[in-house]
Amino acid sequence: MTIRGKPTSLDIAHLAGVSQPTVSRALRGSPMVNEETRKRILAIAEQLNYKVDKNASGLRRQHAGTLALLLFEDPTPDESHINPFFFPMLGSITRACARHGQDLLISFQQFSDDWHAEYGDSHKADGLILLGYGDYLAHQGKLTKLVEQGTPFVRWGAVMPDQPGLSIGCDNVGGGRQAGEHLGALGRRQVAFLGDASNHYPEFLDRFAGCDAGLRSAGGTGLDRALQVDAESAEDSGFAAATALLERGLPFDAVFAASDLIAIGAMHALQARGLRIPEDVAIVGFDDIPAARIATPALTTVVQDTIRAGELLVEALVRLVNCEPAESTRLETTLVVRRSSGALP
């Protein structure tokens, strides 16, 4: 490529095979650009003797003062299509935006939509907050695209090495360990796991791994894959998973569900077959949604700090928008003991 006159960021973008916004972010040291891409861009800029036009870059950084919250639809028995786990987090995000002087644009999306292109290439908002569970491997490419086009974003989800962008999540392994140690201490040895424990759902996989470790530390043999049934975070999915588990004919004395919705659905299925909770089967969930407290019996569960999560999502995104350092954060969990696991609260 022959460059005539003073080199521009567009020239660097062409040579590096990235977008112009990615070049701008790399030159400003934004964490939204991975290290390999940043080094490639800096090397090309040095070769071209490129100098940043600070006046022009200042004009381009005019902010809209608006953050966009993309809420991905979840399967629900009503028309809300919102996982109740996210309700307190939504309130926290709204209050945090107000404290930071940001307006909040809320948009409902489906994972199959081209939301990454619509918001990444528009000026509707300065950055994106992504909320919703789904097949991580299926939408990982869209997250990578957001990074490549320089769109500031932060998502609620598992914190993983080499992930595209930043995420705020809970210590899923630690929470699973708390559940496993609790059930093991109660003498439960044949523990079933309901949830998709694969790389498609890394939060569920971490909870499976944590529970397995917790059971072993309590003197048990860990989780048996023969007692694992895939399930999405929905009551009807939990009901179907527990039914499938019963039909396998294998003995089990406890269930650790990857979410409260799965756990509540499983409770209904087990009770419909005449099993007593917790006398015959102890049950532990994950999330502590409001329905967990009024379930029959009340559900023992792992609590995630949704209020702090909402605050951190906004704080991290504001820092990214302002081209300041930000990092992923993993929040601690706590176990709330109720009647469903067979222990006195």
mmCIF file of C-alpha atoms in Angstrom, residues 29-237:
data_model
loop_
_atom_site.group_PDB
_atom_site.id
_atom_site.type_symbol
_atom_site.label_atom_id
_atom_site.label_comp_id
_atom_site.label_asym_id
_atom_site.label_seq_id
_atom_site.Cartn_x
_atom_site.Cartn_y
_atom_site.Cartn_z
ATOM 1 C CA GLY A 29 -4.504 2.141 25.403
ATOM 2 C CA SER A 30 -8.111 0.988 25.738
ATOM 3 C CA PRO A 31 -8.493 -2.477 27.356
ATOM 4 C CA MET A 32 -11.184 -3.239 24.771
ATOM 5 C CA VAL A 33 -8.408 -4.122 22.294
ATOM 6 C CA ASN A 34 -6.567 -7.396 22.892
ATOM 7 C CA GLU A 35 -2.827 -7.315 23.359
ATOM 8 C CA GLU A 36 -1.901 -8.956 20.044
ATOM 9 C CA THR A 37 -4.004 -6.508 18.009
ATOM 10 C CA ARG A 38 -2.732 -3.537 20.004
ATOM 11 C CA LYS A 39 0.907 -4.470 19.391
ATOM 12 C CA ARG A 40 0.261 -4.914 15.660
ATOM 13 C CA ILE A 41 -1.401 -1.498 15.435
ATOM 14 C CA LEU A 42 1.343 0.238 17.413
ATOM 15 C CA ALA A 43 4.039 -1.353 15.238
ATOM 16 C CA ILE A 44 2.341 -0.128 12.037
ATOM 17 C CA ALA A 45 1.844 3.350 13.531
ATOM 18 C CA GLU A 46 5.545 3.506 14.372
ATOM 19 C CA GLN A 47 6.539 2.375 10.891
ATOM 20 C CA LEU A 48 4.381 5.124 9.375
ATOM 21 C CA ASN A 49 5.632 7.685 11.907
ATOM 22 C CA TYR A 50 1.995 8.351 12.724
ATOM 23 C CA LYS A 51 1.176 11.165 15.172
ATOM 24 C CA VAL A 52 -2.206 11.444 16.909
ATOM 25 C CA ASP A 53 -4.123 14.612 16.083
ATOM 26 C CA LYS A 54 -5.246 15.446 19.607
ATOM 27 C CA ASN A 55 -7.651 18.180 18.520
ATOM 28 C CA ALA A 56 -9.447 15.885 16.061
ATOM 29 C CA SER A 57 -9.534 12.960 18.462
ATOM 30 C CA GLY A 58 -11.016 15.225 21.120
ATOM 31 C CA LEU A 59 -13.837 16.187 18.783
ATOM 32 C CA ARG A 60 -14.572 12.543 17.969
ATOM 33 C CA ARG A 61 -14.900 11.693 21.645
ATOM 34 C CA GLN A 62 -18.018 13.784 22.149
ATOM 35 C CA HIS A 63 -20.307 11.559 24.185
ATOM 36 C CA ALA A 64 -24.063 11.144 23.961
ATOM 37 C CA GLY A 65 -24.373 10.719 27.721
ATOM 38 C CA THR A 66 -26.454 7.585 27.156
ATOM 39 C CA LEU A 67 -25.748 3.933 27.924
ATOM 40 C CA ALA A 68 -27.730 1.128 26.281
ATOM 41 C CA LEU A 69 -28.893 -1.917 28.205
ATOM 42 C CA LEU A 70 -29.528 -4.865 25.903
ATOM 43 C CA LEU A 71 -31.724 -7.366 27.721
ATOM 44 C CA PHE A 72 -31.909 -10.727 25.981
ATOM 45 C CA GLU A 73 -35.174 -12.630 26.153
ATOM 46 C CA ASP A 74 -35.409 -15.718 28.346
ATOM 47 C CA PRO A 75 -38.051 -18.478 28.201
ATOM 48 C CA THR A 76 -40.753 -17.643 30.770
ATOM 49 C CA PRO A 77 -44.297 -18.924 31.369
ATOM 50 C CA ASP A 78 -45.661 -15.385 30.986
ATOM 51 C CA GLU A 79 -45.197 -12.676 28.382
ATOM 52 C CA SER A 80 -42.367 -10.875 30.199
ATOM 53 C CA HIS A 81 -39.556 -13.021 28.743
ATOM 54 C CA ILE A 82 -37.341 -11.686 31.551
ATOM 55 C CA ASN A 83 -35.535 -13.956 33.982
ATOM 56 C CA PRO A 84 -36.679 -12.724 37.434
ATOM 57 C CA PHE A 85 -33.077 -12.949 38.601
ATOM 58 C CA PHE A 86 -32.354 -9.752 36.656
ATOM 59 C CA PHE A 87 -35.082 -7.563 38.219
ATOM 60 C CA PRO A 88 -33.018 -6.276 41.179
ATOM 61 C CA MET A 89 -29.997 -5.859 38.905
ATOM 62 C CA LEU A 90 -32.066 -3.691 36.552
ATOM 63 C CA GLY A 91 -32.992 -1.413 39.430
ATOM 64 C CA SER A 92 -29.365 -1.171 40.514
ATOM 65 C CA ILE A 93 -28.222 -0.346 36.968
ATOM 66 C CA THR A 94 -30.842 2.395 36.676
ATOM 67 C CA ARG A 95 -29.786 4.034 39.942
ATOM 68 C CA ALA A 96 -26.092 3.743 39.092
ATOM 69 C CA CYS A 97 -26.644 5.440 35.724
ATOM 70 C CA ALA A 98 -28.394 8.326 37.480
ATOM 71 C CA ARG A 99 -25.473 8.727 39.882
ATOM 72 C CA HIS A 100 -23.053 8.865 36.941
ATOM 73 C CA GLY A 101 -25.211 11.380 35.064
ATOM 74 C CA GLN A 102 -26.042 8.884 32.320
ATOM 75 C CA ASP A 103 -29.349 8.279 30.580
ATOM 76 C CA LEU A 104 -30.276 4.624 30.101
ATOM 77 C CA LEU A 105 -31.731 3.165 26.914
ATOM 78 C CA ILE A 106 -33.268 -0.276 27.446
ATOM 79 C CA SER A 107 -33.788 -2.587 24.480
ATOM 80 C CA PHE A 108 -35.118 -6.148 24.387
ATOM 81 C CA GLN A 109 -33.198 -8.426 22.054
ATOM 82 C CA GLN A 110 -32.953 -12.011 20.928
ATOM 83 C CA PHE A 111 -29.559 -13.699 20.742
ATOM 84 C CA SER A 112 -30.248 -14.540 17.103
ATOM 85 C CA ASP A 113 -30.651 -10.859 16.136
ATOM 86 C CA ASP A 114 -27.865 -8.707 14.661
ATOM 87 C CA TRP A 115 -27.808 -6.466 17.743
ATOM 88 C CA HIS A 116 -24.010 -6.276 17.635
ATOM 89 C CA ALA A 117 -24.102 -4.581 14.240
ATOM 90 C CA GLU A 118 -27.050 -2.288 14.995
ATOM 91 C CA TYR A 119 -25.575 -0.836 18.170
ATOM 92 C CA GLY A 120 -21.925 -1.130 17.273
ATOM 93 C CA ASP A 121 -22.285 0.943 14.106
ATOM 94 C CA SER A 122 -24.797 3.501 15.406
ATOM 95 C CA HIS A 123 -24.576 6.469 17.731
ATOM 96 C CA LYS A 124 -27.549 5.514 19.872
ATOM 97 C CA ALA A 125 -25.386 5.113 22.969
ATOM 98 C CA ASP A 126 -21.792 5.466 24.129
ATOM 99 C CA GLY A 127 -21.592 1.864 25.311
ATOM 100 C CA LEU A 128 -23.526 -1.342 25.926
ATOM 101 C CA ILE A 129 -24.484 -3.401 28.975
ATOM 102 C CA LEU A 130 -25.468 -6.954 28.022
ATOM 103 C CA LEU A 131 -27.793 -8.960 30.273
ATOM 104 C CA GLY A 132 -29.187 -12.415 29.641
ATOM 105 C CA TYR A 133 -28.270 -16.057 29.647
ATOM 106 C CA GLY A 134 -27.862 -18.049 26.483
ATOM 107 C CA ASP A 135 -25.512 -20.277 24.535
ATOM 108 C CA TYR A 136 -22.165 -18.533 25.046
ATOM 109 C CA LEU A 137 -20.439 -20.253 22.129
ATOM 110 C CA ALA A 138 -23.288 -19.249 19.814
ATOM 111 C CA HIS A 139 -22.898 -15.510 20.477
ATOM 112 C CA GLN A 140 -19.172 -15.361 21.257
ATOM 113 C CA GLY A 141 -18.498 -14.236 17.691
ATOM 114 C CA LYS A 142 -20.758 -11.217 18.134
ATOM 115 C CA LEU A 143 -18.852 -10.206 21.262
ATOM 116 C CA THR A 144 -15.607 -10.487 19.326
ATOM 117 C CA LYS A 145 -17.091 -8.288 16.601
ATOM 118 C CA LEU A 146 -17.927 -5.615 19.178
ATOM 119 C CA VAL A 147 -14.301 -5.658 20.340
ATOM 120 C CA GLU A 148 -13.013 -5.417 16.767
ATOM 121 C CA GLN A 149 -15.204 -2.423 15.927
ATOM 122 C CA GLY A 150 -14.242 -0.643 19.141
ATOM 123 C CA THR A 151 -17.641 -0.637 20.829
ATOM 124 C CA PRO A 152 -17.368 -0.251 24.620
ATOM 125 C CA PHE A 153 -19.375 -2.984 26.330
ATOM 126 C CA VAL A 154 -19.548 -4.990 29.515
ATOM 127 C CA ARG A 155 -21.710 -8.020 30.149
ATOM 128 C CA TRP A 156 -23.054 -10.010 33.070
ATOM 129 C CA GLY A 157 -21.606 -13.508 32.863
ATOM 130 C CA ALA A 158 -18.747 -15.833 33.618
ATOM 131 C CA VAL A 159 -15.300 -14.271 33.965
ATOM 132 C CA MET A 160 -13.004 -16.310 31.724
ATOM 133 C CA PRO A 161 -9.448 -16.014 30.404
ATOM 134 C CA ASP A 162 -9.107 -14.627 26.865
ATOM 135 C CA GLN A 163 -12.792 -13.686 26.719
ATOM 136 C CA PRO A 164 -13.867 -10.927 24.317
ATOM 137 C CA GLY A 165 -14.488 -7.764 26.322
ATOM 138 C CA LEU A 166 -15.148 -7.369 30.020
ATOM 139 C CA SER A 167 -17.632 -9.173 32.228
ATOM 140 C CA ILE A 168 -18.959 -8.839 35.747
ATOM 141 C CA GLY A 169 -19.979 -12.162 37.256
ATOM 142 C CA CYS A 170 -20.120 -14.171 40.424
ATOM 143 C CA ASP A 171 -17.737 -16.826 41.693
ATOM 144 C CA ASN A 172 -19.679 -19.705 40.173
ATOM 145 C CA VAL A 173 -17.106 -22.295 41.224
ATOM 146 C CA GLY A 174 -17.145 -20.980 44.782
ATOM 147 C CA GLY A 175 -20.928 -20.953 44.883
ATOM 148 C CA GLY A 176 -21.071 -24.504 43.600
ATOM 149 C CA ARG A 177 -18.531 -25.551 46.223
ATOM 150 C CA GLN A 178 -20.699 -24.021 48.963
ATOM 151 C CA ALA A 179 -23.664 -26.061 47.736
ATOM 152 C CA GLY A 180 -21.605 -29.272 47.521
ATOM 153 C CA GLU A 181 -20.064 -28.870 50.959
ATOM 154 C CA HIS A 182 -23.494 -28.172 52.448
ATOM 155 C CA LEU A 183 -25.081 -31.266 50.919
ATOM 156 C CA GLY A 184 -22.052 -33.384 51.798
ATOM 157 C CA ALA A 185 -22.170 -32.245 55.412
ATOM 158 C CA LEU A 186 -25.796 -33.395 55.535
ATOM 159 C CA GLY A 187 -24.741 -36.884 54.455
ATOM 160 C CA ARG A 188 -26.057 -36.622 50.891
ATOM 161 C CA ARG A 189 -23.821 -38.660 48.602
ATOM 162 C CA GLN A 190 -25.799 -39.303 45.408
ATOM 163 C CA VAL A 191 -26.273 -35.747 44.176
ATOM 164 C CA ALA A 192 -27.853 -35.016 40.808
ATOM 165 C CA PHE A 193 -27.062 -31.870 38.838
ATOM 166 C CA LEU A 194 -29.693 -30.188 36.659
ATOM 167 C CA GLY A 195 -28.279 -27.735 34.114
ATOM 168 C CA ASP A 196 -26.212 -27.716 30.920
ATOM 169 C CA ALA A 197 -22.716 -28.340 32.345
ATOM 170 C CA SER A 198 -20.792 -27.617 29.141
ATOM 171 C CA ASN A 199 -18.799 -24.828 27.523
ATOM 172 C CA HIS A 200 -22.027 -23.576 25.977
ATOM 173 C CA TYR A 201 -23.111 -22.452 29.455
ATOM 174 C CA PRO A 202 -19.875 -21.654 31.335
ATOM 175 C CA GLU A 203 -21.685 -20.431 34.473
ATOM 176 C CA PHE A 204 -23.451 -23.781 34.819
ATOM 177 C CA LEU A 205 -20.249 -25.676 34.069
ATOM 178 C CA ASP A 206 -18.412 -23.792 36.823
ATOM 179 C CA ARG A 207 -21.234 -24.504 39.280
ATOM 180 C CA PHE A 208 -21.016 -28.196 38.408
ATOM 181 C CA ALA A 209 -17.240 -28.188 38.946
ATOM 182 C CA GLY A 210 -17.570 -26.340 42.241
ATOM 183 C CA CYS A 211 -20.225 -28.697 43.577
ATOM 184 C CA ASP A 212 -18.126 -31.688 42.584
ATOM 185 C CA ALA A 213 -15.149 -30.281 44.501
ATOM 186 C CA GLY A 214 -17.332 -29.443 47.506
ATOM 187 C CA LEU A 215 -18.750 -32.948 47.729
ATOM 188 C CA ARG A 216 -15.261 -34.436 47.545
ATOM 189 C CA SER A 217 -13.971 -32.137 50.268
ATOM 190 C CA ALA A 218 -16.870 -33.313 52.442
ATOM 191 C CA GLY A 219 -15.759 -36.924 52.021
ATOM 192 C CA GLY A 220 -17.952 -37.939 49.099
ATOM 193 C CA THR A 221 -17.139 -39.167 45.603
ATOM 194 C CA GLY A 222 -18.259 -36.040 43.781
ATOM 195 C CA LEU A 223 -20.865 -35.661 41.066
ATOM 196 C CA ASP A 224 -21.759 -38.545 38.756
ATOM 197 C CA ARG A 225 -22.319 -37.523 35.113
ATOM 198 C CA ALA A 226 -24.999 -40.220 34.939
ATOM 199 C CA LEU A 227 -27.017 -38.013 37.310
ATOM 200 C CA GLN A 228 -26.583 -34.842 35.250
ATOM 201 C CA VAL A 229 -29.417 -33.648 33.016
ATOM 202 C CA ASP A 230 -29.291 -30.596 30.748
ATOM 203 C CA ALA A 231 -31.711 -27.786 31.546
ATOM 204 C CA GLU A 232 -32.162 -24.114 30.713
ATOM 205 C CA SER A 233 -32.959 -21.554 33.396
ATOM 206 C CA ALA A 234 -36.736 -22.015 33.332
ATOM 207 C CA GLU A 235 -39.268 -23.814 35.529
ATOM 208 C CA ASP A 236 -40.633 -26.002 32.754
ATOM 209 C CA SER A 237 -37.086 -26.987 31.806
#
